[in-house]
Coordinates of C-alpha atoms in Angstrom, one line a residue:
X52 CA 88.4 96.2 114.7
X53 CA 88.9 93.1 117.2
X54 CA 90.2 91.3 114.3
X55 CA 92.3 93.7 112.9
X56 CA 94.3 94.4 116.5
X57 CA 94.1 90.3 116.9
X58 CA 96.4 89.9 114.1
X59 CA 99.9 89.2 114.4
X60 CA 102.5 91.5 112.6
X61 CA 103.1 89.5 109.6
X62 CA 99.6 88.9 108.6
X63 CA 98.3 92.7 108.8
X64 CA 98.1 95.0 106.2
X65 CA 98.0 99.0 107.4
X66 CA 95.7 100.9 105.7
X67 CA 96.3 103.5 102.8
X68 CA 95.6 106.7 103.2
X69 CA 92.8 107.9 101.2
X70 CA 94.5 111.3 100.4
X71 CA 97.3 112.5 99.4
X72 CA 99.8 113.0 102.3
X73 CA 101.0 116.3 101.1
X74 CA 103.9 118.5 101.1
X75 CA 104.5 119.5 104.4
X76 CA 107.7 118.0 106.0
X77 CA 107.7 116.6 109.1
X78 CA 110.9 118.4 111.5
X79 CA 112.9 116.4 112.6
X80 CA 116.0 116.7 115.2
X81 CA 119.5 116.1 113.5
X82 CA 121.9 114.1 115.7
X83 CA 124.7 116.8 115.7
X84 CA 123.1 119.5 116.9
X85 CA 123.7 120.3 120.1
X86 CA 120.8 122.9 120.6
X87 CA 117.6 121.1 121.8
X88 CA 115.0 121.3 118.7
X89 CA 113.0 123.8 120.4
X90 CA 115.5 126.2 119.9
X91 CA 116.4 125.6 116.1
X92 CA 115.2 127.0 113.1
X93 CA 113.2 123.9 111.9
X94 CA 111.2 124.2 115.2
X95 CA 110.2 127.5 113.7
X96 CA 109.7 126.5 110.1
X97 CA 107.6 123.6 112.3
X98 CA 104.4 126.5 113.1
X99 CA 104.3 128.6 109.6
X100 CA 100.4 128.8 110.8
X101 CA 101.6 131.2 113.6
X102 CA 101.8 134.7 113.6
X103 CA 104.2 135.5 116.1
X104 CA 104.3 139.8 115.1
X105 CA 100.6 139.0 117.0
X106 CA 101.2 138.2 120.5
X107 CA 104.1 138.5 123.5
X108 CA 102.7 135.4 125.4
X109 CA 101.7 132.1 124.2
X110 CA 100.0 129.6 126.5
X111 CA 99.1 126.3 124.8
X112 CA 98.4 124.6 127.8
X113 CA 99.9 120.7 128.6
X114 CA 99.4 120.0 124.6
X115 CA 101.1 122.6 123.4
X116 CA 100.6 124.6 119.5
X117 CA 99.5 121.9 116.9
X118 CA 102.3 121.9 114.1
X119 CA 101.7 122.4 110.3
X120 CA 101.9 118.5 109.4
X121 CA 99.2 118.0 111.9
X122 CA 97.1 120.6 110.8
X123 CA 97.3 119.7 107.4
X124 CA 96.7 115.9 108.2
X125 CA 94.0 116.9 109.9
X126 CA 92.4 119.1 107.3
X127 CA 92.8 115.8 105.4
X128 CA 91.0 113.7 106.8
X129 CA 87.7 116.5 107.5
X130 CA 88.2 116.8 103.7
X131 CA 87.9 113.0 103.2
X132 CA 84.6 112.6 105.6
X133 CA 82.9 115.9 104.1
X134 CA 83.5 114.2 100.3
X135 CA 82.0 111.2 101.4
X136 CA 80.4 110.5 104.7
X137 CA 79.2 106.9 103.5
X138 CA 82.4 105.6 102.1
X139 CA 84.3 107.7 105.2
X140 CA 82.7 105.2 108.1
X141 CA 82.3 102.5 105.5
X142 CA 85.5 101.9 104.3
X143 CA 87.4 104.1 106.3
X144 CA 87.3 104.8 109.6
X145 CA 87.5 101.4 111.4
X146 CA 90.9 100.4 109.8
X147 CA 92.4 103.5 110.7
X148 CA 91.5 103.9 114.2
X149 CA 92.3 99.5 114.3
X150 CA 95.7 101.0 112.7
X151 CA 96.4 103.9 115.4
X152 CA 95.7 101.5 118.2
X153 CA 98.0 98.9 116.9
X154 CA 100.8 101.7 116.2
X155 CA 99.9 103.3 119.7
X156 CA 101.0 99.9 121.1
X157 CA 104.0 99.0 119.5
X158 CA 104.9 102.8 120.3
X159 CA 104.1 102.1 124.5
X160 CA 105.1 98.0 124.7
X161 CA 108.7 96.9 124.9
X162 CA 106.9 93.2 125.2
X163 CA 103.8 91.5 125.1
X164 CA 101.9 92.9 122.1
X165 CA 100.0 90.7 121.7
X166 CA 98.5 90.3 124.9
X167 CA 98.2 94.2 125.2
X168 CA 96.3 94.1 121.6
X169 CA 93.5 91.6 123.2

């Protein structure tokens, strides 16, 4: 994992997945709308999972309701490991978290990277 986050941009490789990514879309927030996204339809479209005839109050907490892309990701990758626990930590599992930790800095540094990534 050390050398995977050691290496500069250029020289990595991210990892495939080792599913499918499947077929639900990702919302996004269209740059003409002047409604914030929580308010729009595709918010909505966002929590299919959610039966909202079934409550009056909904308290996620600080985290808030886990969307339908993240569910199915999820399901994914429990799916993957259940299939085949040795090739899952063998092959698997390292380069990906290596991969969210490199993504989870270039997401939180505007400069040194590389340092951060040490």
């Amino acid at each position: 994992v050390e050398e995977l986050m050691r290496l500069s941009d250029e020289d990595y490789i991210a990892p495939e997945l080792p599913f499918e990514k499947g077929s639900v879309k990702i919302p996004t927030r269209s740059p003409d709308v002047a409604a914030p996204f929580a308010n729009s339809g595709r918010f909505s479209d966002s929590y299919s999972h959610l039966d909202r005839s079934q409550w009056s109050f909904l308290n996620h907490g600080a985290f808030g309701l886990a969307t339908d892309v993240g569910l199915s990701r999820a399901r994914s990758w429990r799916m993957c490991l259940e299939s085949q626990p040795l090739r899952y930590f063998d092959r698997y599992l390292l380069n990906h978290l290596a991969h969210s930790a490199r993504s989870l800095v270039d997401f939180v540094a505007t400069e040194n990277k590389d340092k951060m990534r040490e």
